[in-house]
Coordinates of C-alpha atoms in Angstrom, one line a residue:
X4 CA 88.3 74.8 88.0
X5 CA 85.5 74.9 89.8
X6 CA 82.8 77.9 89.8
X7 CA 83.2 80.6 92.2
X8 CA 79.8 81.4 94.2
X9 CA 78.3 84.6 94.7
X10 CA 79.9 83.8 98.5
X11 CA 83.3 83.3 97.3
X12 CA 83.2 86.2 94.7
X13 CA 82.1 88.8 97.5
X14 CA 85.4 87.1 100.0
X15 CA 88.1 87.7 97.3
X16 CA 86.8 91.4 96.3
X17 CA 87.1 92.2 99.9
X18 CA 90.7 90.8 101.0
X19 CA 93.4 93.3 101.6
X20 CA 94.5 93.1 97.4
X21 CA 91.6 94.8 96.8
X22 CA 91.5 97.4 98.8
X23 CA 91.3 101.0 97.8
X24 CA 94.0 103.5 98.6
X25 CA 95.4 106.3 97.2
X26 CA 94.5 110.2 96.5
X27 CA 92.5 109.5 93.1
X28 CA 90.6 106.6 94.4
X29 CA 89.8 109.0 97.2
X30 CA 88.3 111.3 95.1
X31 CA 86.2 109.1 93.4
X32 CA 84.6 107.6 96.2
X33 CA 81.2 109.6 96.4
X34 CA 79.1 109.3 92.9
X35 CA 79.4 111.9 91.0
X36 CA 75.4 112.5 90.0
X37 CA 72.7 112.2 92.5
X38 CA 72.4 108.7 93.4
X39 CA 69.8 107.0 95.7
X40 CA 72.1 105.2 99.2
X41 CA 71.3 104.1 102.4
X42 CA 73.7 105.5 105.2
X43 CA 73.7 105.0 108.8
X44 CA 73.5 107.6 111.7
X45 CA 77.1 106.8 112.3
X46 CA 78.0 108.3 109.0
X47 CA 75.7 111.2 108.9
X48 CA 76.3 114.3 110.8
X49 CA 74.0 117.4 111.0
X50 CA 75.1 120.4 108.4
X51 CA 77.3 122.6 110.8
X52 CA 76.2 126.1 110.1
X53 CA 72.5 125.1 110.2
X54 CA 71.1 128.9 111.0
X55 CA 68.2 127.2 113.5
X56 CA 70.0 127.0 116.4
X57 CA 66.6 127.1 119.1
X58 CA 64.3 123.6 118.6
X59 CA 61.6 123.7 115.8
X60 CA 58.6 124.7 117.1
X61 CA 56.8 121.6 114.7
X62 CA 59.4 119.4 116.8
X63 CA 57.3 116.8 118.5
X64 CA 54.5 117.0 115.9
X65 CA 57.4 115.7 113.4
X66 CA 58.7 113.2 116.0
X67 CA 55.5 111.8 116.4
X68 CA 54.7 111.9 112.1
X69 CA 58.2 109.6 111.7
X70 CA 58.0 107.5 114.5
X71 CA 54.0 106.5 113.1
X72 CA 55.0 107.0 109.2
X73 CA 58.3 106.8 109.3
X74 CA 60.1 109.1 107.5
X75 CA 57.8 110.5 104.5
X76 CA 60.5 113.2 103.0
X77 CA 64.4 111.7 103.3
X78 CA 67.3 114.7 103.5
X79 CA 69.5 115.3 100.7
X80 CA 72.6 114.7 101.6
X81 CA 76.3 115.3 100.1
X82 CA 80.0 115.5 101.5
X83 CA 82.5 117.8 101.8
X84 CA 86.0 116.8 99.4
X85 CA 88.3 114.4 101.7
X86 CA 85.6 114.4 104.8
X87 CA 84.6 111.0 106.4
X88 CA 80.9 111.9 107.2
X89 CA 78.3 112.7 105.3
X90 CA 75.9 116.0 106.2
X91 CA 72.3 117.1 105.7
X92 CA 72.7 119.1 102.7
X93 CA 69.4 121.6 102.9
X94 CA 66.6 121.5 105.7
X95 CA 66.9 118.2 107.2
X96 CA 68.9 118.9 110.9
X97 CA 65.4 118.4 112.8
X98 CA 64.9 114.9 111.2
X99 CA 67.9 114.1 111.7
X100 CA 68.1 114.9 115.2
X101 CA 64.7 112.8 115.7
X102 CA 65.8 109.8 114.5
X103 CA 68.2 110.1 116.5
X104 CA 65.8 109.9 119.6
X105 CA 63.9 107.6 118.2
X106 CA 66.5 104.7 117.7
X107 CA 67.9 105.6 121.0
X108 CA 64.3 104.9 122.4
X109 CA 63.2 102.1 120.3
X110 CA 66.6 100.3 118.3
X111 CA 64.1 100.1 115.4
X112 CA 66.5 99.5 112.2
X113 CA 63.7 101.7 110.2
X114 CA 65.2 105.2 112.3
X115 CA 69.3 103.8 112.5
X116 CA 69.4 103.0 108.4
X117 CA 67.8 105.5 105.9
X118 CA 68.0 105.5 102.0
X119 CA 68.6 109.0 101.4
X120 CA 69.7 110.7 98.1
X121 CA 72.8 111.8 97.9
X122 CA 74.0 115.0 95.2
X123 CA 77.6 115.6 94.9
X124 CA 79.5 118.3 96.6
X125 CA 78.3 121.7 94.4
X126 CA 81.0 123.8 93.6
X127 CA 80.1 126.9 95.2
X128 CA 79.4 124.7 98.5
X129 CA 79.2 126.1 101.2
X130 CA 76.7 129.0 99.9
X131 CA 74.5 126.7 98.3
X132 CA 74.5 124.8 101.3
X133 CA 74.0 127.9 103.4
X134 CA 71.0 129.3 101.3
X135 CA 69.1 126.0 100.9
X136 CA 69.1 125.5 104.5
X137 CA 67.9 128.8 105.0
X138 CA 65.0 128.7 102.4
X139 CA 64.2 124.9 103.4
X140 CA 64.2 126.3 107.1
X141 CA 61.5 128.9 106.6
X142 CA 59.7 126.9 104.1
X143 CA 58.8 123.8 106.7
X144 CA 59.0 125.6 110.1
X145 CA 60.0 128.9 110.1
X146 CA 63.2 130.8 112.0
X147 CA 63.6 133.4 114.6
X148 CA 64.2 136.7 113.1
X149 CA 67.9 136.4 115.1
X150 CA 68.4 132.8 113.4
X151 CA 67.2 134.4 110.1
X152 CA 70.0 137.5 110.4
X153 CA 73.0 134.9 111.6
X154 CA 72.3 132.8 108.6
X155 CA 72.4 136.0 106.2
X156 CA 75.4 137.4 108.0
X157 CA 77.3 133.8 107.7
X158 CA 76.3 134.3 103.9
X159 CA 78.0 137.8 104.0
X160 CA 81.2 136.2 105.3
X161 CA 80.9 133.6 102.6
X162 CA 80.0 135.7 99.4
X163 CA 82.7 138.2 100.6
X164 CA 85.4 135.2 100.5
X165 CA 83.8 134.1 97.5
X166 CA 84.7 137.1 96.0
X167 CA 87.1 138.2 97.9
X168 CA 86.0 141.8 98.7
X169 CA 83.6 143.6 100.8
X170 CA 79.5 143.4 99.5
X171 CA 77.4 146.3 99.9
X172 CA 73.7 145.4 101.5
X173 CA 72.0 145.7 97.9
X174 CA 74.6 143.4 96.7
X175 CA 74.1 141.2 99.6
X176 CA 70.0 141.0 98.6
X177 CA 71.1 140.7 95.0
X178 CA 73.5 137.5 95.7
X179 CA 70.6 136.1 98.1
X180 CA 68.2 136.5 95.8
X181 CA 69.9 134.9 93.1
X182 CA 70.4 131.9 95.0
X183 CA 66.9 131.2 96.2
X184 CA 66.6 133.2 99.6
X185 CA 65.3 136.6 98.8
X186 CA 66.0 139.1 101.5
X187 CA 64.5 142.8 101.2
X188 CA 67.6 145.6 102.0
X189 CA 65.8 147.4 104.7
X190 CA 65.8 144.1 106.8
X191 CA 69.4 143.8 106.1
X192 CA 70.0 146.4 107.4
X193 CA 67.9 145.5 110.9
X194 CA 69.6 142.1 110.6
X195 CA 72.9 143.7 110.8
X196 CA 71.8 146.2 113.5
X197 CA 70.2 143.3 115.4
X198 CA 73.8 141.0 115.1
X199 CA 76.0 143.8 115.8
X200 CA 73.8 146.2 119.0
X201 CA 71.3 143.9 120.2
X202 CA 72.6 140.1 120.1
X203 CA 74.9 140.6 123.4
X204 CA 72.8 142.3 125.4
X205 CA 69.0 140.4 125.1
X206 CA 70.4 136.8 123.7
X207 CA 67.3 134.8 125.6
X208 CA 65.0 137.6 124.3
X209 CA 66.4 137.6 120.7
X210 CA 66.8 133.3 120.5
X211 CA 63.3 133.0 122.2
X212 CA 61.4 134.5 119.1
X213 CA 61.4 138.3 119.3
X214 CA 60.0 139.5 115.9
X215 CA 61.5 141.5 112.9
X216 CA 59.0 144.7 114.2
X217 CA 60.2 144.8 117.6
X218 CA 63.8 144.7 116.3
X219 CA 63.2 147.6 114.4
X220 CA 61.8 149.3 117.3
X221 CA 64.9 148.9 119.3
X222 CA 66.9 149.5 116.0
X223 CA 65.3 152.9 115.7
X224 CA 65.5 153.9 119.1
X225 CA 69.2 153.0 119.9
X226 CA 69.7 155.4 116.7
X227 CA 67.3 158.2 117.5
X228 CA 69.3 158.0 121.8
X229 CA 72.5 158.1 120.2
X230 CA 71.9 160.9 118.1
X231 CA 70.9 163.0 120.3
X232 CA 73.5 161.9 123.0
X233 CA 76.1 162.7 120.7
X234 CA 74.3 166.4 120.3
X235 CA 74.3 167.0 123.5
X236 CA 77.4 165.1 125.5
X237 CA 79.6 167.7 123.5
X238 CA 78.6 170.2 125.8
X239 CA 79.1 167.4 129.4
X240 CA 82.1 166.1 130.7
X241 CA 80.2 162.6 130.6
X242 CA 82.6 159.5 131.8
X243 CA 80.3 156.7 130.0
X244 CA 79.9 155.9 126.6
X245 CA 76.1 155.6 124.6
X246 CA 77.7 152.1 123.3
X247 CA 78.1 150.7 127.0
X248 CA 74.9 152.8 128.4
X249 CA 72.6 151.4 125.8
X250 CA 73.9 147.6 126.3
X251 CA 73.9 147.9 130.2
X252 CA 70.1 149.4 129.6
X253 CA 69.3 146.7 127.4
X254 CA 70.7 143.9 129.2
X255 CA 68.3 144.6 132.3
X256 CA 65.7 143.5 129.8
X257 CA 66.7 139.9 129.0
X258 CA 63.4 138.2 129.3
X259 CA 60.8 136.3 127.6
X260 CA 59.3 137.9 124.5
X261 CA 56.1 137.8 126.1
X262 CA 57.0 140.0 129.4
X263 CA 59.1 142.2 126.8
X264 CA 58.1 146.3 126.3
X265 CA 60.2 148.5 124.2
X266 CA 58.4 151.3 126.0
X267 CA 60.0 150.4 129.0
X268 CA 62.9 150.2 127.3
X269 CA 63.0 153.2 125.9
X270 CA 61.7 154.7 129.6
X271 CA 64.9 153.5 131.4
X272 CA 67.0 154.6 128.8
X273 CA 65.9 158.1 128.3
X274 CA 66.1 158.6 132.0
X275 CA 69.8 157.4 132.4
X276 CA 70.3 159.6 129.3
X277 CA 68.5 162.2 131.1
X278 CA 70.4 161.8 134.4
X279 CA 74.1 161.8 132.9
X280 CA 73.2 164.9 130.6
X281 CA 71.6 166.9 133.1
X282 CA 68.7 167.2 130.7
X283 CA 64.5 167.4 131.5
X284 CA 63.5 164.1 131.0
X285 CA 60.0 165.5 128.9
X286 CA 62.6 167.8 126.5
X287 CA 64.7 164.3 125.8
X288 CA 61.6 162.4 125.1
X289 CA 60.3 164.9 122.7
X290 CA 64.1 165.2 120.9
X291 CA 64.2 161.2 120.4
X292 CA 60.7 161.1 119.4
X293 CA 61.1 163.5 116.6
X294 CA 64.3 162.2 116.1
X295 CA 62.5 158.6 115.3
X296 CA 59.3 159.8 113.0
X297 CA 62.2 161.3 110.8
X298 CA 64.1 158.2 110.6
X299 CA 61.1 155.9 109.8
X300 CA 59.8 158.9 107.0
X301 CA 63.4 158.5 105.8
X302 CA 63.3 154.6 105.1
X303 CA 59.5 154.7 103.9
X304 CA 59.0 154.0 100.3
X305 CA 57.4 157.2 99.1
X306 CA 54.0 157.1 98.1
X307 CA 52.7 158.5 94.6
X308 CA 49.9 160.5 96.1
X309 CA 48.5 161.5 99.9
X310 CA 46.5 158.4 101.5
X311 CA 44.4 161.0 102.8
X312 CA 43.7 162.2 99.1
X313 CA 43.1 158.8 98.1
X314 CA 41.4 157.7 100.7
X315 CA 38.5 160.6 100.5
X316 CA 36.0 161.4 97.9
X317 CA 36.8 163.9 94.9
X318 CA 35.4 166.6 96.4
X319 CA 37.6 168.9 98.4
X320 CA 35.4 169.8 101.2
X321 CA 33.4 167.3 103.4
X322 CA 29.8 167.0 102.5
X323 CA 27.8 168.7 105.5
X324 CA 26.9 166.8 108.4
X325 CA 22.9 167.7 110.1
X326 CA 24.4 170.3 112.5
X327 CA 22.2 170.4 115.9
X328 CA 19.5 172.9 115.9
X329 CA 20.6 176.1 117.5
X330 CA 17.6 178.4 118.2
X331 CA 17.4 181.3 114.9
X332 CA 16.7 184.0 118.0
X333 CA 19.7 185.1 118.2
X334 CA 20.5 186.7 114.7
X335 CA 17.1 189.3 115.2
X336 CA 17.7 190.1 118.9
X337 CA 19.2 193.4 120.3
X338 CA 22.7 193.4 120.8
X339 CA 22.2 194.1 124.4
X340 CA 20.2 190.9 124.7
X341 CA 22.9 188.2 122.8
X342 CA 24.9 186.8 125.4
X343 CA 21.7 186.4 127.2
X344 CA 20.6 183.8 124.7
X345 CA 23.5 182.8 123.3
X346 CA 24.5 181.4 126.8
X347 CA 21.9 179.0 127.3
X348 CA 22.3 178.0 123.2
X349 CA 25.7 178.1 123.7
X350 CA 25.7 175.1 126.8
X351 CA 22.7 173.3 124.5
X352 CA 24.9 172.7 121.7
X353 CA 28.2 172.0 124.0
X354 CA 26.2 169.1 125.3
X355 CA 24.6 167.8 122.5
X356 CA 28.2 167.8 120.8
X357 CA 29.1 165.9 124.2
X358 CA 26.3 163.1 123.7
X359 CA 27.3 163.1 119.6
X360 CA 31.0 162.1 120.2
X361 CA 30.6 159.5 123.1
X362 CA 27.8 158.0 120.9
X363 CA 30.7 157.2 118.1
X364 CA 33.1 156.0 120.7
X365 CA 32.9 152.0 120.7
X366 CA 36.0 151.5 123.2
X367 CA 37.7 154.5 124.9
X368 CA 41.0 154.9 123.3
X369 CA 43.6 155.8 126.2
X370 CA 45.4 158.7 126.2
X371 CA 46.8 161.7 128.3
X372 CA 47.1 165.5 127.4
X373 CA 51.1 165.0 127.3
X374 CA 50.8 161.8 124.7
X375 CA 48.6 164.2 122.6
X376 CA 50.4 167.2 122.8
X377 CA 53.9 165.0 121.7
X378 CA 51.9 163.1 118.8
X379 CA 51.0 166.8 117.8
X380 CA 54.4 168.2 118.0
X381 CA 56.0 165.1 115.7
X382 CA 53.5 166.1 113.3
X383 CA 53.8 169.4 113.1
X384 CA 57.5 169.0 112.9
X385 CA 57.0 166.5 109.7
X386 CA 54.0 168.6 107.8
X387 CA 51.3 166.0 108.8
X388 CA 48.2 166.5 110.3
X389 CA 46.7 164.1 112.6
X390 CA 43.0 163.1 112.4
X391 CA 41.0 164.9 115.8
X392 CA 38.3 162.4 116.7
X393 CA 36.6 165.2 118.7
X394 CA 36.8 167.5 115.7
X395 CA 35.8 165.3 113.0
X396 CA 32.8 163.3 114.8
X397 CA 30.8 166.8 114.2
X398 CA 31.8 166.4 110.7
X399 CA 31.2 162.7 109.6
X400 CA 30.8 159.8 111.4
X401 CA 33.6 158.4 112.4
X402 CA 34.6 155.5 115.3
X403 CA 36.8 155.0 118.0
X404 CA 37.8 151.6 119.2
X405 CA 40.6 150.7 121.6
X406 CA 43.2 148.3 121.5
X407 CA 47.1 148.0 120.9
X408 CA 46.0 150.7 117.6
X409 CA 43.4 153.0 118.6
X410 CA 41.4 153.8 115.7
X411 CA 39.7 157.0 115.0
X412 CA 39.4 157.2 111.5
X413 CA 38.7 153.7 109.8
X414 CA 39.8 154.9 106.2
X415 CA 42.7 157.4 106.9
X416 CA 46.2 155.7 106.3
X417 CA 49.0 157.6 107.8
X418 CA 51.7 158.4 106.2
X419 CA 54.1 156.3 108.8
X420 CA 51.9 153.3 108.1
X421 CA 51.6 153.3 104.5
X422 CA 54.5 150.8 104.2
X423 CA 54.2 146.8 103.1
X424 CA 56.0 145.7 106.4
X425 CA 54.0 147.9 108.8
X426 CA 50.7 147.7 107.6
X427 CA 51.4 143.4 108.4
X428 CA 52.2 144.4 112.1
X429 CA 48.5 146.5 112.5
X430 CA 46.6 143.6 110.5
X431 CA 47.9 141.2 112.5
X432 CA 47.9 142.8 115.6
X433 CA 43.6 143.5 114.6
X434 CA 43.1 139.8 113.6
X435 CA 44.3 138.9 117.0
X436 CA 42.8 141.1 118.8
X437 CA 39.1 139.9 117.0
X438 CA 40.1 136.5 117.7
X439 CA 41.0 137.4 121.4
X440 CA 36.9 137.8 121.6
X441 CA 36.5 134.2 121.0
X442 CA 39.4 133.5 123.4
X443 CA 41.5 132.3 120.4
X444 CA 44.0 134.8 119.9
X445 CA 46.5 132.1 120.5
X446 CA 45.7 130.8 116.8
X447 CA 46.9 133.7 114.9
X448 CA 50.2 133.9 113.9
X449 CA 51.7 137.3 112.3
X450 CA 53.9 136.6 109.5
X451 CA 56.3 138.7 107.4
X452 CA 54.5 137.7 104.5
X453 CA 51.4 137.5 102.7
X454 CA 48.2 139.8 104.4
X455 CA 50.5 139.8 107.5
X456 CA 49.0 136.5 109.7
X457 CA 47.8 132.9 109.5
X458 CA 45.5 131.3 111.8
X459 CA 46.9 128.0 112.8
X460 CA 44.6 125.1 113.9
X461 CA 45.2 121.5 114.2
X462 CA 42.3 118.9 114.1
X463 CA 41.4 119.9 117.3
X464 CA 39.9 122.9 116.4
X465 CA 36.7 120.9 115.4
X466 CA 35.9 121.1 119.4
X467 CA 36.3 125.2 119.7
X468 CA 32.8 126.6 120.5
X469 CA 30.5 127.6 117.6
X470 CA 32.0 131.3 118.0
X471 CA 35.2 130.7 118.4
X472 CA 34.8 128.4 115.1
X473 CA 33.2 131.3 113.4
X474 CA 35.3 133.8 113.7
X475 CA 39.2 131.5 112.8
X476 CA 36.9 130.0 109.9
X477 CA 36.4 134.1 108.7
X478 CA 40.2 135.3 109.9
X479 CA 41.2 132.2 107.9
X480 CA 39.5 133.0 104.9
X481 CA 40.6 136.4 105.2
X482 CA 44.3 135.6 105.4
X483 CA 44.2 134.3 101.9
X484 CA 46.5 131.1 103.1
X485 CA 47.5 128.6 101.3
X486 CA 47.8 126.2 103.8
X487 CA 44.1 124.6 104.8
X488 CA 43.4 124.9 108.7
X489 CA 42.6 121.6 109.5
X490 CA 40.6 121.7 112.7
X491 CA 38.3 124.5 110.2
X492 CA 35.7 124.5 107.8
X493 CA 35.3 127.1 105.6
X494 CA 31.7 125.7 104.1
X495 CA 30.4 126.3 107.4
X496 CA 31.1 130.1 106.9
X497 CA 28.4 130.8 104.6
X498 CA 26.1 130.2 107.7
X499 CA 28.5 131.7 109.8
X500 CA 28.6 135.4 108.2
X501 CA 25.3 136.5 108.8
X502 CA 25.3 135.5 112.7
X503 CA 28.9 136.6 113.2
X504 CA 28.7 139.7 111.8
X505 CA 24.8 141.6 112.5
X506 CA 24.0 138.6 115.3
X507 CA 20.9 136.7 112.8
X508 CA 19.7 133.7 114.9
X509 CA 20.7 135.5 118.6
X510 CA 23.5 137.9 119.7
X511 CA 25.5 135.8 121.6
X512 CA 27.5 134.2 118.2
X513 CA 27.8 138.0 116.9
X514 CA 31.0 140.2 117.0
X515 CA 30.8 143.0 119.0
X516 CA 30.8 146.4 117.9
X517 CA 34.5 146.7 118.8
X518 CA 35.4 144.0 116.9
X519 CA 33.3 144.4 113.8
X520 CA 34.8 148.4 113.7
X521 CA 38.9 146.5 113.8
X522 CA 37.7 144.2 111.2
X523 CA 36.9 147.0 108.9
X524 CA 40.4 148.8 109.8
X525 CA 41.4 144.9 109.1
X526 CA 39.5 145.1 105.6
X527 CA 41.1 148.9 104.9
X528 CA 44.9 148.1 105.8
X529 CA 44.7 145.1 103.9
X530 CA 43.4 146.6 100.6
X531 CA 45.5 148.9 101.1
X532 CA 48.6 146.3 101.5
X533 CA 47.6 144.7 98.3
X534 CA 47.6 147.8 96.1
X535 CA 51.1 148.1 97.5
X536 CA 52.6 145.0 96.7
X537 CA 51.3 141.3 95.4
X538 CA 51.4 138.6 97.6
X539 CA 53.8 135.8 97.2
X540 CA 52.6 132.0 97.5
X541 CA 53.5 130.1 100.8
X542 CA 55.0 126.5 100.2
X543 CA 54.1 123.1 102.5
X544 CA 56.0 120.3 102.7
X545 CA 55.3 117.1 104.3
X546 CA 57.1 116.3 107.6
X547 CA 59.0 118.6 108.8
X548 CA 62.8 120.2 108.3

């Protein structure tokens, strides 16, 4: 008999005798350990409940790192039992959908074939699935915060089949958690809020990258209107509902994040409110103001002791400040002659106090009587006590800078603020605003995480002017990243710091005095964030999810 080639041997094993058929031989047609293969684009699909739904924003950076390198990280992949095609199995739907493009542009076999490794369908699938995808999403490029709360809401529907009963939101956190994707309760709860009330009314706002802070903004407001609507519609025959009023409001707002104001939000709505109610607008304002400071004291973690007690020195009165000289005369004159010389004293010191306060005012705060006398009202009604820049400059020496957070007192921490997730939306909201001096603003990133932002430069950044350098190179360093900026570098800032900050070497690299007072508040918040809480390490990965 002659001997059968390798040829021959491959022709019989694939006539029709040896085909396979049948429910077990089915079942044992994927591996069942992890096992290198190469599959085709025809047999792979993307996973179908990827929570990114809008385009990475790393997309073309990505595109163009496989189509040079190819592809550095392959997916994991798996199947579902009794499924012809295989899917992504966590972080993986962007590469996919480039090498897509990529052989439909070029037919280069390197982007139609690729030797992924494939793991066996896990037995609690579709949540393992789920949560990888969601963790390998914000690892490599991030999500929106809607994207974010879909994912954790399709999680809900799947832990709640899993075990086959309703989960409360701690035991939502608690499952997440356990399965690599921790999610804090309180955002949860805005992801639920944000699913449920928001979602149909501002879609393009929402899917266009509106942030966890301004959700809660709207979150807090729709509760503090409807509150107060139910108060007071008991005593109106009112035809509409608050559910319909507040999405036909919100609706009228569908924009771009960037042309997006919750004040004006809150504006049209109150007046609406106003209008069906028969109410003063002012009185309604001042109701859903209060109505929100107690809602955010309510969800604040408490703090141990007064920031304001912290934040001062032991001793319970304020050391004394050089008053200005007021003339002695008027303790040993006649009674008859006091007002006489008190007058003149009187206007002295008015406008030396005068000249004292605008020489501590770096930017003009602005403000109106009615803003002030509201802001005094909602403390009054929670036991707090605002810090008077007027009254305090004759005191100490504080500052005043403008900006999106006035600041009056660098070192005071209100109470409101003194939360993890708030204090991030100030220090971010400072860094860019320091960076906005060097026209770089653009750069800074806030974040949910770490000191609250990351500055984000590509290679590029080597050709920003010397100041513009200077001051990403410090917010860099500041932000404590993990990630190097690679258009930055940070040797450079020891020759920096000096210039930057008092102007050594010429003015025109230094900071100016508006900026260098928000990088103290900068300093302050973020001290104070890292008392609160300690920061978790950010993760890289090569290209792309």
């Amino acid at each position: 008999m002659a001997e059968l080639t390798p040829q021959d041997m491959a022709a019989k094993l694939l006539a029709s005798g040896f085909e396979r058929s049948g429910r077990s031989a089915a079942a044992l047609t994927d591996p069942i350990a992890d096992t290198p293969m190469v599959v085709t684009l025809d047999q792979l699909r993307p996973y179908d409940h990827d929570p990114r739904v809008t385009r990475n924003p790393a997309y073309e950076d990505i595109k163009a790192s496989i189509r040079e390198r190819g592809l550095d990280a392959p997916p994991a992949i798996t199947r579902r039992p009794g499924e012809p095609h295989y899917i992504i199995r966590n972080g993986g739907n962007t590469r996919l959908a480039i090498l897509r493009e990529l052989w439909a542009e070029t037919k280069d076999e390197r982007f139609f074939r690729i030797a992924c490794q494939f793991r066996p369908w896990p037995e609690r699938g579709e949540l393992v699935l789920l949560t990888g995808h969601l963790a390998e999403n914000e690892l490599r490029g991030g999500l929106t915060f809607i994207e974010r709360a879909l994912g954790v809401e399709k999680a809900r529907e799947f832990y709640e089949q899993e075990t086959g009963q309703a989960l409360s939101q701690s035991e939502l956190a608690r499952r997440l958690s356990a399965d690599g994707f921790p999610v804090p309760q309180s955002h949860i709860s805005r992801m639920g809020d944000a699913v449920r009330y928001l979602l149909p009314a501002i879609p393009t706002l929402l899917y266009g990258g509106l942030g966890r802070h301004q959700v809660e903004r709207l979150s807090v407001l729709r509760k503090a209107c409807e509150r107060t609507w139910e108060r007071r519609a008991l005593a109106h025959d009112v035809s509409e509902d608050f559910a319909s009023l507040f999405q036909d409001v919100l609706s009228q707002f569908d924009t771009l994040p960037g042309d997006f104001s919750p004040q004006r939000v809150q504006d049209e709505l109150v007046g609406q409110m106003a209008d069906l109610l028969g109410a003063d607008y002012d009185t309604l304002t001042l109701e859903i103001d209060d109505s929100e400071s107690r809602q955010r004291a309510l969800t604040s973690e408490p703090a141990a002791v007064s920031p304001l007690a912290a934040a001062l020195p032991p001793s319970p009165v304020a050391p004394p400040s050089p008053k200005p000289p007021v003339p002695a005369a008027p303790v040993s004159v006649a009674p008859a002659a006091l007002p006489s010389q008190l007058e003149p004293a009187a206007a002295s010191r008015d406008e030396h106090d005068g000249d004292r306060l605008q020489a501590h005012i770096v930017s003009p705060a602005p403000t109106t009587d009615r803003l002030q006398t509201i802001q005094r009202m909602v403390a009054d009604q929670m036991g707090d006590k605002l810090p008077d820049f007027a009254e305090n400059v004759l005191q100490a020496v504080p500052v005043q800078a403008g900006g999106l957070y006035p600041i009056s007192d660098v070192w005071y921490i209100e109470p409101g603020l003194d939360a993890p997730d708030r204090l991030r939306v100030h220090i971010a909201q400072f860094a860019r605003e320091i960076a906005d001096e060097a026209a770089v603003a653009d750069h800074v990133e806030p974040r949910d995480s770490g000191i609250g932002f990351v500055c984000v430069v590509s290679s590029e950044g080597r050709n920003l002017p010397a100041l513009a350098q200077a001051v990403l190179t410090l917010l860099h360093a500041l932000s404590a990243a993990s990630l190097p900026a690679t258009g930055l570098d940070r040797a450079r800032l020891v020759d920096d710091l000096g210039p930057l900050l008092h102007g050594h070497g010429g003015t025109n690299a230094r900071l100016s005095d508006a900026g260098l007072v928000k990088l103290f508040r900068l300093l302050r918040l973020a001290r104070r964030l890292l008392d609160l809480e300690t920061d978790a390490p950010a993760g890289a990965a090569d290209n792309g999810a």
